[in-house]
GROMACS .gro file of C-alpha atoms in nm:
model
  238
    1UNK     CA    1   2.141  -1.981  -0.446
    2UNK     CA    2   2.302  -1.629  -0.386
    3UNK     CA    3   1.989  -1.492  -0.192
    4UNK     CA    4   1.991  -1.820   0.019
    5UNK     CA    5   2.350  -1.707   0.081
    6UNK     CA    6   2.308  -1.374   0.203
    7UNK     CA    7   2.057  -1.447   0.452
    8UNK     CA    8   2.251  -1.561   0.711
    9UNK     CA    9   2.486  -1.311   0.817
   10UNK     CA   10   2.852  -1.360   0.965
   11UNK     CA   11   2.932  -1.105   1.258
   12UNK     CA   12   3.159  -0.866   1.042
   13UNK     CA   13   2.852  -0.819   0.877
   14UNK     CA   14   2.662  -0.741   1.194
   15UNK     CA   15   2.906  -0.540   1.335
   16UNK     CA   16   2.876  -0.323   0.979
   17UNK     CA   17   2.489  -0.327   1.041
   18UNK     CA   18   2.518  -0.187   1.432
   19UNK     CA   19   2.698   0.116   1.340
   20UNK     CA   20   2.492   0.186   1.073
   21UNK     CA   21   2.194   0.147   1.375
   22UNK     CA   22   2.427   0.386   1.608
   23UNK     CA   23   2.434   0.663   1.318
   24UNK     CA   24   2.044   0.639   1.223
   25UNK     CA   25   1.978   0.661   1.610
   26UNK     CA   26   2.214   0.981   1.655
   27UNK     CA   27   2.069   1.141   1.336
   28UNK     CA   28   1.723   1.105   1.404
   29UNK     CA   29   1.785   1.185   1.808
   30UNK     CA   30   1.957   1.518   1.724
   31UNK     CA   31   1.670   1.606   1.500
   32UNK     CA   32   1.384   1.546   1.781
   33UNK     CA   33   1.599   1.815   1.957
   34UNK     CA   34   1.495   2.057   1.699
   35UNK     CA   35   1.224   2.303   1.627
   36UNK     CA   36   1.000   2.130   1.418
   37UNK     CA   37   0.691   2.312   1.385
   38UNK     CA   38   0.642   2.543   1.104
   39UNK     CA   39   0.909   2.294   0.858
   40UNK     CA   40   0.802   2.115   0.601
   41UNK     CA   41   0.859   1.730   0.525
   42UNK     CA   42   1.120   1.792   0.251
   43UNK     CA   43   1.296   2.004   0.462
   44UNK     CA   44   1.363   1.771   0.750
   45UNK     CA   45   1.416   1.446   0.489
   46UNK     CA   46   1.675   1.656   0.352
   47UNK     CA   47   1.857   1.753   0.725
   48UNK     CA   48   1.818   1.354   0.848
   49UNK     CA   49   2.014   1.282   0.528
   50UNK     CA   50   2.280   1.548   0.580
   51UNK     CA   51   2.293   1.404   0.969
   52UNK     CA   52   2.389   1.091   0.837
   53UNK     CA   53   2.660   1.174   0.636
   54UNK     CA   54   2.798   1.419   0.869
   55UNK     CA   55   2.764   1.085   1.124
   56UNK     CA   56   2.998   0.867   0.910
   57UNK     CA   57   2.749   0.684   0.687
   58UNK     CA   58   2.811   0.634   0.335
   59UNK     CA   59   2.467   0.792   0.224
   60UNK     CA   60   2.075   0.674   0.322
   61UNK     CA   61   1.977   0.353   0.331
   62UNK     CA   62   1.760   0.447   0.135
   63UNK     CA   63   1.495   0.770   0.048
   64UNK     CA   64   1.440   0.931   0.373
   65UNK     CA   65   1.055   0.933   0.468
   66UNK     CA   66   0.894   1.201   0.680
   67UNK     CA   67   0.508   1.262   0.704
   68UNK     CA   68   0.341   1.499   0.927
   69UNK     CA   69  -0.082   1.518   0.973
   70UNK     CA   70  -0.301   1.331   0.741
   71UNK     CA   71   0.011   1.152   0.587
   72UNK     CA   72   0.177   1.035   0.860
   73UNK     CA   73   0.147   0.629   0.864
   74UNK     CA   74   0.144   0.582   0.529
   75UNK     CA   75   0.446   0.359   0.394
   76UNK     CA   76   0.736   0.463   0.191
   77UNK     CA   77   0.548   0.870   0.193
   78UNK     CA   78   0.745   1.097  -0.018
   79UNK     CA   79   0.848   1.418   0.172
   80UNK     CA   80   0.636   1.720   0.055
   81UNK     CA   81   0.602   2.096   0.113
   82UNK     CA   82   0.350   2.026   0.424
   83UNK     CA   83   0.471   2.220   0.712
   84UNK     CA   84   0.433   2.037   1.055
   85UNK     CA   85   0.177   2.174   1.300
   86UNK     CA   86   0.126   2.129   1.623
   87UNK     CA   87  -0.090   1.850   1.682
   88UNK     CA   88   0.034   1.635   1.439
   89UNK     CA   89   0.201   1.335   1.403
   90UNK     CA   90   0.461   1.274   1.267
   91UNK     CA   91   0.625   0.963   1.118
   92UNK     CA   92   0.982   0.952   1.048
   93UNK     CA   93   1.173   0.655   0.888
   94UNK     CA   94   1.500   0.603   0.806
   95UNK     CA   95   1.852   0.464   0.767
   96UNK     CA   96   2.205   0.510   0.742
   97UNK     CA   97   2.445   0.287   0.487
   98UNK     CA   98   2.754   0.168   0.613
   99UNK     CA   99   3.020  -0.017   0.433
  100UNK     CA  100   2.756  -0.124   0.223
  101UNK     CA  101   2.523  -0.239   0.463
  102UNK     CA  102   2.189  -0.067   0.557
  103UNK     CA  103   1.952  -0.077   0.849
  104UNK     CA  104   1.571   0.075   0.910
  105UNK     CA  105   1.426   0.287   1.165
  106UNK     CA  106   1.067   0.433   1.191
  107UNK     CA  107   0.914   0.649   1.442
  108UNK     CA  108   0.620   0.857   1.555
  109UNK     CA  109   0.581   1.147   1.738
  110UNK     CA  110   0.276   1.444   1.827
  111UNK     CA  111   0.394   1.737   1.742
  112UNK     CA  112   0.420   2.008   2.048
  113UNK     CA  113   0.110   1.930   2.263
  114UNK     CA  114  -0.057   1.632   2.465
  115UNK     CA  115  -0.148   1.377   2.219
  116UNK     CA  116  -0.519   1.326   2.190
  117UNK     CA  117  -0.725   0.988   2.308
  118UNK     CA  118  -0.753   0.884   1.940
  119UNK     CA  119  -0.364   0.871   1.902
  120UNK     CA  120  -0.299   0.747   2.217
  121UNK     CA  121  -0.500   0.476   2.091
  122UNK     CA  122  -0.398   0.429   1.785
  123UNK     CA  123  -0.033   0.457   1.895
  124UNK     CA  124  -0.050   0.171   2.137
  125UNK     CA  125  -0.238  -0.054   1.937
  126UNK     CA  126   0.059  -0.085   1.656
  127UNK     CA  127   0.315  -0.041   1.944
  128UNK     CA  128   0.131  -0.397   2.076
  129UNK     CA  129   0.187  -0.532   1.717
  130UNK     CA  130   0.520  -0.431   1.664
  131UNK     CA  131   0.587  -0.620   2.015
  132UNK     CA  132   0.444  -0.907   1.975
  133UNK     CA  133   0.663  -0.994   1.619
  134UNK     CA  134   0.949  -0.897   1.721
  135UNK     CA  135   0.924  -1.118   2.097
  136UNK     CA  136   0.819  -1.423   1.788
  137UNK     CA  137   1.149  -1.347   1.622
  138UNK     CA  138   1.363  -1.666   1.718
  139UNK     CA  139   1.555  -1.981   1.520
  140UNK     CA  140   1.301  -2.223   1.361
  141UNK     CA  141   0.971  -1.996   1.397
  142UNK     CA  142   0.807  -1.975   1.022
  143UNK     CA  143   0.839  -1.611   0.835
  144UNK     CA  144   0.467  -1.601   0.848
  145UNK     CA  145   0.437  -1.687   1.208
  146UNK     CA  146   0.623  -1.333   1.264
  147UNK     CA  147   0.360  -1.136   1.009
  148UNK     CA  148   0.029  -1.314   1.218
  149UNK     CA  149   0.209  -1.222   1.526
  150UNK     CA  150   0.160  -0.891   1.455
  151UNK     CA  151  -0.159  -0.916   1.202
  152UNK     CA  152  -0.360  -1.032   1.514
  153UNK     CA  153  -0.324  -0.755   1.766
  154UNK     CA  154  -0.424  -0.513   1.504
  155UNK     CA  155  -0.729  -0.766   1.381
  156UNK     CA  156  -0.862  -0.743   1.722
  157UNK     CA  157  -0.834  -0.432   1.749
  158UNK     CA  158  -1.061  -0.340   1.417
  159UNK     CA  159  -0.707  -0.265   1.235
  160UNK     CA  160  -0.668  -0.564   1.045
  161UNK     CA  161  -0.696  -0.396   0.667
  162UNK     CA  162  -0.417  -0.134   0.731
  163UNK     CA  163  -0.113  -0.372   0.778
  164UNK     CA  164   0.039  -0.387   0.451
  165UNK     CA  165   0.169  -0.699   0.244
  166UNK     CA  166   0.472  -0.737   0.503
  167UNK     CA  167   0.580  -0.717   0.892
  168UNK     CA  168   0.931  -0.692   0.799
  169UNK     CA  169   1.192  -0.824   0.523
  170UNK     CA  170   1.537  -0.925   0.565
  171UNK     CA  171   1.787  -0.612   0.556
  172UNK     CA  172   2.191  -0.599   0.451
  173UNK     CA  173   2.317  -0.503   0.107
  174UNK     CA  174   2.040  -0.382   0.035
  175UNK     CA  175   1.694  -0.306   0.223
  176UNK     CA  176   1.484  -0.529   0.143
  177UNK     CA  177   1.629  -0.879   0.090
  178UNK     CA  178   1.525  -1.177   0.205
  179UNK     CA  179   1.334  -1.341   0.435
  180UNK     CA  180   0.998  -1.156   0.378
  181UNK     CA  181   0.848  -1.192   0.662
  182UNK     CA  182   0.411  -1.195   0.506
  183UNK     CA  183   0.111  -1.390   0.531
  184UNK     CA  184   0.225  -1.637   0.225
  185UNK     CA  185   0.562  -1.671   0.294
  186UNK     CA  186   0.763  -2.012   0.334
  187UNK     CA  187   1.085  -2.083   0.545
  188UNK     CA  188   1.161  -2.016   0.919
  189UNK     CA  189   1.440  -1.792   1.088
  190UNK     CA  190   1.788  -1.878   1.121
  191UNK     CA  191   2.026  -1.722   1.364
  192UNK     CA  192   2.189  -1.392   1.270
  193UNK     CA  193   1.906  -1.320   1.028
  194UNK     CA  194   1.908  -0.944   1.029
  195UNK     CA  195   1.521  -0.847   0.967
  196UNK     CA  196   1.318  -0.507   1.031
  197UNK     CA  197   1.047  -0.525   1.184
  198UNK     CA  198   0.758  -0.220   1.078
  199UNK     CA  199   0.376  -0.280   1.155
  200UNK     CA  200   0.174   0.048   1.088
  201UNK     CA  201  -0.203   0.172   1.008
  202UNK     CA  202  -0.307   0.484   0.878
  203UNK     CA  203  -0.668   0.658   0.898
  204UNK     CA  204  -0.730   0.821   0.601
  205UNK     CA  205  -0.723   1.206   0.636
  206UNK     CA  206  -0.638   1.171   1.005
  207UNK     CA  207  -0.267   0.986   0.976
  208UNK     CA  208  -0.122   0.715   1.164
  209UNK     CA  209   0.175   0.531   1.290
  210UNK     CA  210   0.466   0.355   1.218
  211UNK     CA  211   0.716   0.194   1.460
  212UNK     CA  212   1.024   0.031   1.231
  213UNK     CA  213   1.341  -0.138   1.396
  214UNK     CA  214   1.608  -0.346   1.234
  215UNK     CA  215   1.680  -0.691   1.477
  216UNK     CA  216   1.907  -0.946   1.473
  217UNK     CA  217   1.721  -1.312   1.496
  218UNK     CA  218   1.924  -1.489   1.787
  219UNK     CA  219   1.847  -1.788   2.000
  220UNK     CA  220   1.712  -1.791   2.345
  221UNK     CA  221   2.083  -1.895   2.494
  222UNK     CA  222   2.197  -1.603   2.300
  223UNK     CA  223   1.991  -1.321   2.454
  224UNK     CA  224   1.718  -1.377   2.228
  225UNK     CA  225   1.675  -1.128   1.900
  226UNK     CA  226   1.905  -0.828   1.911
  227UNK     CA  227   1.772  -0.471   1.886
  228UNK     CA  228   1.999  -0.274   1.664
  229UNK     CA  229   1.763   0.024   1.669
  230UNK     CA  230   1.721   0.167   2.047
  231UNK     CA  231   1.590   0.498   1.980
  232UNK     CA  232   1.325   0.532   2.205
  233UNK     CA  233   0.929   0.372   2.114
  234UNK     CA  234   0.752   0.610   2.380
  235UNK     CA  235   0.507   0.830   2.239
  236UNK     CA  236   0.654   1.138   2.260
  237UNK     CA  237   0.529   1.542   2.225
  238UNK     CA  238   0.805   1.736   2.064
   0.00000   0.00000   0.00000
């Protein structure tokens, strides 16, 4: 009964949500202005946190993931002494808490040159994915309708093994709640449904990418879902 309670949000809760989205987005923007090669992952976790704070959040969202070369892509990566390179990618993710509440962001970036063909690729093929479930995000549409949304691009694109267990989950007191948005999963979207949205696939011993945003399901007449994450999705060289 409580977790059918805190799906819905009211708009106090949303409005706690959106600045917690305006902090992640400053923090992680003022770190792409950076140097970056030649730091490692622990490093850089340990500067977005510090940007958050510093920003007005309450502390992380939760345990700031970043992954550079053959672990970039790869969900909920602990930060280790790797040092970026150039050529890299690099996958960020991360979130600030505000009054409680907590949003998601995940990005990825090559590191200081063109990227190559392969990661071009690679990069718009989960892009696609990430697209397509968050345009099915509306009232009334099944969880699992969201998660195929997104599990088909990458199926026709040879991907289909790498999507983990979930698209998204619901986000708010804490970061994962409900709904789950997965292959099994029962119950459709209500309005002001706050929900993250993260497809990714990683290539062993090559890396991969992630593209995370935290939404707000709304209906059509309403503008249709709300992006509370705007940091930019090109691919960019740093």
């Amino acid at each position: 009964a409580v977790e059918r309670q805190r799906l819905v949000k009211d708009e106090e809760e949303i409005a706690a949500l959106r600045v917690a989205a305006e902090i992640t987005d400053r923090a992680l923007g003022e770190l792409l202005e950076s140097i970056l090669v030649g730091r490692t992952e622990r490093h850089l976790a340990l500067e977005l946190e510090r940007r958050l704070v510093d920003h007005g959040a309450d502390g992380p969202a939760f345990p700031t993931s970043v992954a550079t070369g053959s672990h970039s892509g790869l969900a909920g990566h602990r930060p280790t002494d790797r040092r970026v390179e150039e050529g890299d990618f690099l996958t960020v993710r991360l979130g600030a808490r505000f009054r409680g509440y907590r949003c998601q962001i995940g990005r990825t970036f090559v590191i200081g040159t063109s990227p190559a063909d392969w990661q071009i690729e690679l990069y718009e093929v989960v892009f696609a994915a990430q697209r397509a479930a968050r345009e099915a995000l509306a009232p009334g549409v099944e969880y699992r309708a969201v998660d195929r949304a997104a599990r088909r691009v990458l199926e026709e694109a040879g991907h289909g093994g790498a999507l983990g267990p979930v698209t998204g989950h619901g986000v708010g007191l804490e970061i994962g709640e409900d709904p789950r948005l997965s292959p099994g999963a029962m119950g459709r979207l209500g309005p002001c449904v706050p929900v993250t949205v993260e497809p990714g696939v990683h290539l062993p011993g090559r890396g991969g990418v992630r593209i995370d945003d935290t939404l707000v399901v709304r209906s059509t007449a309403d503008g249709g879902p709300e992006l509370l994450t705007i940091t930019t999705k090109e691919l960019l060289a740093l």
